[in-house]
Amino acid sequence: MTKKVFYRCCIILVLAHLFILGIYGTRKQGFHEDEYYSYWSSTGKVALEPRSVFDVRTGYEIQRQFTVRSGERFRFLEVIQNQEEDVHPPLYYLVLNVVMSLLPEHFYKWFGLSLNMLCSCVILWSVLFMLYSLGGQKYHAWAALSAGLVYILAPSTISNVMLTRMYTMSAMWTVLYAFLMARVVRDEGCGRKRFAIYTALGTLLCFLAFMTHYFCLLVPFFLTLCYCVSSLVTRKGTGRMFLYGICMCCGVALAVCLYPASLEHIFHGYRGEGAISSLIGANFKELSAMFLNVLDESVFSGMMRPVLLLSAAAFLFCCLKRGRDKMVVYCMASMHISCIATVCFLIKTSLFLGDVSCRYFYPVLALFLPLQVYFLCRAAVELTLGKRGRRIICIAAVLLICTPFLAGHIQKKVLFLYPENAERKEDACCYAAKHYPLIVVYSRKTRYYSWFIADQVWPFEYVIYSDYDHMIEPPENPLLTESKGFLVYMDAPAETLDALTAANPHVSGYSLQNKGRFFDIYLLE
């Protein structure tokens, strides 16, 4: 395959990727609670929780807390301050603020999706050219394209884009750094000017990775460590190795100086202390069983063990066949070691949150999955090279590799779409058109749940937030005593509504409409 044909195939894959993401984007009906935080914190607004134990707001007022207002565009200092008060670095949220500031006073799910789609396209392009640059064999371009095909089909890729958080941008820096390290190793004897460019790019990527997500530095750290160890063992390029490593550390140090709150987040924040405690004392075997089970079901559709065993055999076979090209073998081995070490570290330090826990691994999977596919394809080509029917065998190998990921779509393994919210939002619009107020009854211990349903309360003219105690004896308020009906989101026993029913002569009873993760939905008429 010529370079020209390869470039055209890459463009086709990118367009196919955008098409698939667009299809799933239109099917996204709700948001994970952390996505609400992403939008809110990117606007620089005040907290969304109820201001008092009985708080009356308008749906439009609540919606505006997720939008950048006309006179408050590009307010980066407020965005940074929001992240300082939380546990994350600010880069992703600053970029999201720029996107949202282009259309002030509006909220669209495509703000976050478009940003993630752009990052994912950069990831795909980088994966294709990184694997293509390994070269060395007639069919290596087909192997690189097959890896790109699996990347765009993998449910984990689409789930990562559907989640408006910093994980897609983290994956982008991870893959770009791996691509850079592959070039550094391949151009080991390059001139000083080119090496200076590589070093500057590596420093910049480390800086951007740290400012996006602290865990984003794990793969770059292990890749750089492999480079240092290799240089010390071979005693080649040790001077450049030390210079390169020092510059990477300087990139991280510069990020810490510009964002000193990072030290508080890493060592003293609730996530930092929890991660350190888990790293020191948690049972790795138990954590592995939980996290790997989630990865098996959400990423590999229950076929993780055979896929990994097959890819491991293919990796060893490729290393043996490519034994004479030590640089290619090194690139293969260092990327695998870095991915596996990062997965082990994440298992030891991450919070287990059920199926959505796989989001911590999305940046690693963006590099790891294409690598496995690449080696499987290369092994299939090597085994069938010069034999009849090799094209059929190679096509069969690609289809076999795609099976777990195609099965993931059939089994609906793409996360963060929340199709169940479509009916709730439709009901909300229906009852808002009847001028029914919405009542959100929350528990004081979990009052922050009230913002997990934010997009469902926007259509209502009046939204009443009340804690459990105040709804047992509802206050004298015309909205409670004179309305013709209510839609109620309840984080409390159904009997709590008895007092409200008795206080309003227009309401005769209540019925359960829907059961949700955080609130049960009742209709009072």
XYZ file of C-alpha atoms in Angstrom:
525
model
C 0.000 0.000 0.000
C 1.397 3.392 -0.980
C 1.498 6.332 1.403
C -1.085 8.157 -0.689
C -3.563 5.291 -0.380
C -2.803 4.991 3.335
C -3.556 8.694 3.874
C -6.858 8.362 2.046
C -7.812 5.359 4.177
C -6.939 7.354 7.295
C -9.260 10.163 6.212
C -12.049 7.643 5.608
C -11.538 6.196 9.105
C -11.666 9.660 10.680
C -14.906 10.471 8.851
C -16.372 7.099 9.873
C -15.336 7.834 13.452
C -17.116 11.186 13.403
C -20.208 9.562 11.903
C -20.368 6.882 14.631
C -19.818 9.455 17.378
C -22.501 11.680 15.880
C -25.003 8.815 15.877
C -24.348 8.021 19.527
C -24.285 11.704 20.421
C -27.844 12.142 19.167
C -28.863 9.191 21.368
C -27.424 10.697 24.539
C -30.429 11.636 26.707
C -28.871 12.490 30.051
C -25.718 13.212 31.979
C -23.591 11.568 34.611
C -23.445 13.669 37.767
C -19.806 14.533 37.060
C -20.805 15.913 33.667
C -23.049 18.441 35.377
C -20.033 19.461 37.417
C -17.975 19.850 34.236
C -20.451 22.302 32.711
C -21.170 24.161 35.920
C -17.531 24.580 36.954
C -16.636 25.738 33.440
C -18.961 28.717 33.809
C -17.563 30.016 37.099
C -21.002 30.096 38.774
C -21.910 29.573 42.418
C -22.893 26.172 43.815
C -26.043 24.532 42.525
C -27.249 22.958 45.740
C -30.412 24.328 47.409
C -29.733 27.632 49.147
C -31.999 26.768 52.092
C -34.156 23.918 53.393
C -37.088 25.367 51.420
C -35.895 27.042 48.251
C -38.035 28.219 45.312
C -36.362 28.782 41.966
C -37.325 28.910 38.310
C -36.215 26.293 35.826
C -34.629 29.006 33.699
C -32.594 30.205 36.678
C -31.257 26.700 37.207
C -30.468 26.257 33.524
C -28.511 29.521 33.451
C -26.128 28.091 36.031
C -24.888 25.768 33.283
C -24.406 28.506 30.699
C -21.856 31.223 30.160
C -23.626 34.571 30.368
C -23.140 37.297 27.809
C -21.139 39.572 30.082
C -19.070 36.762 31.601
C -17.368 35.158 28.610
C -13.834 33.731 28.922
C -13.661 34.206 32.686
C -10.719 31.882 33.144
C -9.820 32.911 36.700
C -13.218 31.799 38.019
C -12.872 28.451 36.227
C -9.420 27.925 37.738
C -10.729 28.846 41.185
C -13.509 26.253 40.876
C -10.940 23.567 40.135
C -8.688 24.695 42.966
C -11.590 24.162 45.348
C -12.098 20.684 43.933
C -9.419 18.081 43.075
C -8.728 18.514 39.368
C -6.358 20.552 37.212
C -8.077 23.175 35.043
C -7.001 22.727 31.393
C -9.976 20.708 30.142
C -12.453 23.028 31.851
C -10.728 26.118 30.473
C -11.074 24.763 26.931
C -14.713 23.848 27.626
C -15.264 27.404 28.863
C -13.923 28.704 25.538
C -16.348 26.474 23.616
C -19.293 27.539 25.788
C -18.313 31.207 25.575
C -18.733 31.107 21.807
C -22.496 30.685 22.334
C -23.345 32.484 25.592
C -26.757 32.053 27.216
C -27.119 28.632 25.565
C -26.617 25.068 26.736
C -26.051 22.143 24.380
C -24.748 18.670 25.065
C -22.644 19.174 21.927
C -20.406 21.643 23.776
C -18.656 18.799 25.557
C -19.232 16.213 22.844
C -17.664 18.353 20.116
C -14.573 18.982 22.244
C -14.217 15.271 22.983
C -14.817 14.352 19.337
C -11.977 16.634 18.277
C -9.641 15.059 20.843
C -10.685 11.568 19.756
C -9.932 12.346 16.098
C -6.440 13.487 17.103
C -6.038 10.208 19.016
C -7.098 8.170 15.981
C -4.781 10.057 13.644
C -1.867 9.677 16.084
C -2.488 5.948 16.549
C -2.560 5.358 12.808
C 0.683 7.181 12.089
C 2.485 5.895 15.177
C 1.820 2.278 14.197
C 2.505 3.002 10.541
C 5.876 4.492 11.505
C 6.954 1.148 13.036
C 7.019 -0.127 9.443
C 9.390 -2.821 8.327
C 6.969 -5.111 6.497
C 4.873 -5.100 3.330
C 1.499 -5.255 5.091
C 2.223 -3.022 8.090
C -0.107 -0.323 6.723
C -3.021 -2.778 6.801
C -2.155 -3.657 10.392
C -2.157 0.032 11.352
C -5.514 0.602 9.620
C -6.989 -2.449 11.372
C -5.873 -1.022 14.714
C -7.547 2.278 13.831
C -10.724 0.441 12.831
C -10.925 -1.293 16.199
C -10.284 2.016 17.973
C -13.325 3.625 16.347
C -15.479 0.531 17.000
C -14.490 -0.035 20.634
C -17.345 0.796 23.055
C -14.758 2.266 25.438
C -13.754 4.827 22.809
C -17.339 5.967 22.271
C -18.112 5.933 26.004
C -15.080 8.128 26.620
C -16.333 10.710 24.110
C -19.885 10.592 25.500
C -18.582 11.501 28.974
C -17.947 15.240 29.268
C -14.875 14.942 31.450
C -11.132 15.247 30.989
C -10.520 11.591 30.078
C -10.647 12.038 26.284
C -8.173 14.909 26.432
C -6.008 12.802 28.766
C -6.071 9.969 26.223
C -4.980 12.426 23.537
C -1.883 13.525 25.475
C -1.119 9.879 26.330
C -1.138 8.719 22.699
C 0.722 11.794 21.460
C 3.465 11.203 24.014
C 3.728 7.527 23.011
C 4.026 8.637 19.377
C 6.767 11.089 20.350
C 8.703 8.453 22.287
C 8.515 6.098 19.321
C 10.076 8.822 17.168
C 12.751 9.571 19.780
C 13.780 5.921 19.838
C 13.645 5.490 16.043
C 15.726 8.665 15.533
C 18.242 7.797 18.219
C 21.143 9.186 16.188
C 19.366 12.345 15.020
C 21.040 15.739 15.075
C 20.953 18.126 17.998
C 18.320 20.348 16.443
C 15.834 17.513 15.931
C 16.516 16.123 19.408
C 15.918 19.602 20.859
C 12.547 19.684 19.071
C 11.635 16.248 20.458
C 12.644 17.331 23.958
C 10.644 20.548 23.742
C 7.566 18.657 22.515
C 7.931 16.077 25.290
C 8.205 18.810 27.910
C 5.117 20.525 26.514
C 3.127 17.277 26.486
C 4.073 16.507 30.098
C 2.986 20.009 31.088
C -0.352 19.688 29.270
C -0.941 16.172 30.618
C -0.391 17.307 34.203
C -2.707 20.287 33.715
C -5.433 18.002 32.343
C -5.420 15.101 34.812
C -2.762 14.053 37.286
C -3.096 10.361 36.362
C -2.461 11.348 32.735
C 1.254 11.439 33.585
C 1.416 7.721 34.363
C 1.981 6.392 30.833
C 4.473 9.198 29.968
C 6.298 8.487 33.238
C 6.672 4.770 32.556
C 7.618 5.365 28.908
C 10.314 7.814 29.992
C 11.481 5.377 32.668
C 11.812 2.629 30.049
C 13.835 5.020 27.890
C 16.149 5.812 30.798
C 16.654 2.163 31.750
C 17.323 1.187 28.143
C 19.912 3.940 27.760
C 21.677 2.911 30.961
C 21.727 -0.780 29.999
C 22.980 -0.217 26.458
C 25.202 2.695 27.488
C 24.099 4.587 24.407
C 22.818 8.126 24.477
C 23.006 8.421 28.265
C 23.770 12.123 28.045
C 20.704 12.757 25.919
C 18.672 10.517 28.171
C 19.546 12.559 31.265
C 18.825 15.806 29.436
C 15.491 14.496 28.165
C 14.445 13.181 31.604
C 15.413 16.440 33.307
C 13.373 18.446 30.794
C 10.325 16.254 31.392
C 10.650 16.891 35.124
C 10.957 20.611 34.405
C 7.682 20.492 32.469
C 5.904 18.997 35.468
C 7.648 21.413 37.859
C 6.489 24.349 35.730
C 2.923 23.052 35.906
C 3.160 22.810 39.696
C 4.496 26.375 39.928
C 1.685 27.730 37.766
C -0.953 25.658 39.568
C 0.255 25.210 43.183
C -3.137 23.834 44.259
C -2.059 20.594 42.561
C 0.135 19.695 45.543
C -2.846 20.036 47.867
C -4.935 17.883 45.535
C -2.331 15.129 45.225
C -1.170 14.879 48.827
C -3.960 16.322 50.988
C -7.222 16.477 49.033
C -9.865 13.857 49.705
C -8.930 12.048 46.494
C -5.209 12.441 47.123
C -5.380 11.054 50.639
C -7.714 8.289 49.486
C -5.386 7.324 46.615
C -2.315 7.281 48.867
C -4.131 5.254 51.512
C -5.319 2.768 48.902
C -1.857 2.558 47.341
C -0.316 1.659 50.688
C -2.946 -0.540 52.294
C -5.518 -1.807 49.785
C -5.637 -5.451 48.724
C -4.477 -5.506 45.109
C -5.943 -8.942 44.414
C -9.428 -7.927 45.515
C -9.299 -4.626 43.650
C -8.060 -6.370 40.512
C -10.977 -8.784 40.606
C -13.463 -5.888 40.754
C -11.884 -3.589 38.187
C -10.912 -6.292 35.698
C -14.416 -7.721 35.822
C -15.796 -4.287 34.877
C -13.249 -3.950 32.069
C -14.068 -7.438 30.843
C -17.785 -6.693 30.588
C -17.685 -3.053 29.468
C -14.732 -3.128 27.078
C -14.289 -6.717 25.855
C -17.899 -7.973 26.124
C -16.812 -10.850 28.353
C -13.979 -11.974 26.039
C -11.038 -10.255 27.726
C -9.023 -13.373 28.617
C -8.933 -14.976 25.148
C -8.270 -11.609 23.491
C -5.377 -10.781 25.800
C -3.881 -14.278 25.589
C -4.050 -14.202 21.800
C -2.572 -10.708 21.601
C 0.200 -11.644 24.066
C 1.161 -14.596 21.864
C 1.103 -12.323 18.817
C 3.255 -9.756 20.621
C 5.905 -12.337 21.486
C 5.841 -13.695 17.960
C 6.307 -10.204 16.478
C 9.189 -9.508 18.851
C 10.938 -12.717 17.779
C 10.359 -12.030 14.098
C 11.548 -8.446 14.501
C 14.497 -9.399 16.697
C 17.008 -7.847 14.339
C 15.314 -4.453 14.534
C 15.960 -3.724 18.184
C 14.328 -0.308 18.060
C 10.983 -1.746 16.971
C 11.171 -4.419 19.657
C 11.957 -1.735 22.233
C 8.979 0.384 21.146
C 6.686 -2.628 21.364
C 7.958 -3.691 24.779
C 8.089 -0.224 26.379
C 4.525 0.640 25.358
C 3.223 -2.657 26.717
C 5.124 -2.307 29.974
C 3.907 1.280 30.400
C 0.266 0.366 29.767
C 0.323 -2.624 32.113
C 2.122 -0.673 34.871
C -0.390 2.170 34.539
C -3.343 -0.220 34.765
C -1.885 -1.760 37.939
C -1.363 1.681 39.479
C -4.900 2.773 38.603
C -6.359 -0.406 40.076
C -4.512 0.302 43.305
C -5.504 3.973 43.624
C -8.879 4.516 41.898
C -12.345 4.583 43.419
C -14.523 1.632 42.473
C -17.861 2.981 41.222
C -19.344 0.020 39.396
C -19.545 0.025 35.593
C -18.513 3.672 35.292
C -15.191 2.838 36.984
C -13.822 1.863 33.577
C -13.536 5.588 32.735
C -10.269 5.731 34.702
C -8.747 3.332 32.171
C -9.938 5.050 28.976
C -6.663 6.988 28.428
C -4.672 3.742 28.666
C -7.102 1.776 26.507
C -6.774 4.371 23.741
C -3.162 3.209 23.377
C -3.400 -0.389 24.577
C -6.256 -1.666 22.377
C -4.769 -0.516 19.046
C -1.434 -2.035 20.049
C -3.039 -5.444 20.613
C -4.832 -5.301 17.282
C -1.677 -4.205 15.477
C 0.327 -7.137 16.768
C -2.447 -9.622 16.019
C -2.625 -8.397 12.430
C 1.142 -8.387 12.045
C 1.352 -11.922 13.395
C -1.363 -13.089 10.998
C 0.498 -11.496 8.088
C 3.827 -13.022 9.116
C 2.303 -16.497 9.456
C 0.561 -16.369 6.087
C 3.127 -14.409 4.067
C 3.934 -16.207 0.831
C 1.054 -18.649 1.198
C -2.126 -18.866 -0.804
C -5.199 -17.338 0.708
C -3.257 -14.986 2.966
C -5.665 -12.139 2.232
C -8.628 -14.251 3.286
C -6.817 -15.305 6.448
C -5.874 -11.711 7.266
C -9.442 -10.502 6.715
C -10.692 -13.334 8.929
C -8.188 -12.270 11.615
C -9.452 -8.666 11.505
C -13.078 -9.831 11.764
C -12.138 -12.058 14.692
C -10.464 -9.138 16.435
C -13.502 -6.916 15.869
C -15.927 -9.494 17.306
C -15.737 -8.445 21.001
C -16.176 -4.781 20.111
C -19.033 -5.326 17.676
C -20.674 -7.483 20.346
C -20.331 -4.546 22.738
C -22.632 -2.453 20.556
C -25.185 -5.241 20.360
C -25.051 -5.678 24.144
C -25.322 -1.885 24.622
C -21.977 -1.513 26.369
C -21.606 2.126 25.344
C -21.984 4.059 28.603
C -23.132 7.556 29.591
C -26.069 7.707 27.158
C -28.864 7.379 29.770
C -31.696 6.482 27.359
C -34.034 6.006 30.346
C -34.023 9.786 30.822
C -35.861 10.363 27.535
C -39.211 9.380 29.065
C -38.591 11.458 32.186
C -37.706 14.557 30.178
C -40.782 14.072 28.014
C -42.975 13.841 31.120
C -41.293 16.921 32.578
C -42.122 18.961 29.469
C -45.709 17.631 29.518
C -46.417 18.620 33.126
C -44.520 21.888 32.828
C -46.910 22.796 29.995
C -49.773 22.288 32.487
C -48.064 24.839 34.777
C -47.488 22.244 37.504
C -44.669 23.153 39.899
C -41.876 20.642 40.376
C -41.001 19.645 43.935
C -37.640 18.045 44.720
C -37.660 16.409 48.158
C -34.086 15.575 49.153
C -32.306 14.164 52.164
C -30.038 16.575 54.021
C -27.186 14.046 53.881
C -27.429 13.815 50.098
C -28.661 17.265 49.120
C -26.137 17.327 46.269
C -28.291 14.702 44.493
C -30.583 17.587 43.586
C -28.295 18.714 40.787
C -28.039 15.225 39.261
C -31.450 15.801 37.633
C -30.782 19.351 36.499
C -31.806 19.007 32.851
C -35.148 17.485 33.883
C -36.133 20.532 35.962
C -35.349 23.190 33.355
C -38.805 23.210 31.663
C -40.675 24.106 34.874
C -41.767 27.616 35.731
C -41.269 26.927 39.450
C -38.972 24.400 41.093
C -39.346 23.896 44.852
C -36.447 22.326 46.736
C -37.391 21.019 50.172
C -35.697 18.721 52.618
C -37.510 15.745 54.095
C -38.431 17.406 57.422
C -40.050 20.469 55.856
C -42.210 18.384 53.552
C -43.659 16.393 56.471
C -45.155 19.705 57.642
C -45.227 21.834 54.470
C -45.082 25.613 55.000
C -47.906 27.953 54.024
C -47.029 28.752 50.454
C -49.477 29.476 47.582
C -47.475 27.229 45.280
C -48.151 24.294 47.615
C -51.756 25.034 48.508
C -53.238 26.416 45.266
C -51.573 24.499 42.423
C -53.715 22.064 40.423
C -51.050 19.376 40.571
C -47.383 18.624 41.136
C -44.580 16.502 39.786
C -42.446 15.383 42.711
C -38.912 13.950 42.722
C -38.574 12.108 46.027
C -35.538 10.905 47.931
C -37.818 9.963 50.839
C -40.673 7.536 51.702
C -43.896 7.997 49.731
C -45.833 8.758 52.940
C -44.026 12.104 53.022
C -46.557 13.344 50.453
C -49.582 12.731 52.674
C -49.295 16.136 54.367
C -48.976 17.938 51.041
C -52.036 16.109 49.688
C -54.052 17.094 52.754
C -52.976 20.750 52.538
C -54.034 21.214 48.905
C -57.792 20.906 48.131
C -57.065 20.475 44.394
C -55.020 17.307 44.940
C -56.686 14.010 45.749
C -53.736 11.604 45.765
C -50.392 10.629 44.309
C -49.080 7.864 42.102
C -45.597 6.552 41.327
C -44.584 7.441 37.757
C -40.984 6.315 37.582
C -38.211 4.924 39.757
C -34.776 6.447 39.291
C -31.286 5.974 40.655
C -31.500 8.974 42.963
C -35.173 10.003 43.002
C -38.549 8.320 42.620
C -40.996 10.388 40.565
C -44.588 10.916 41.779
C -47.523 12.708 40.229
C -50.001 14.544 42.475
C -53.367 15.433 40.914
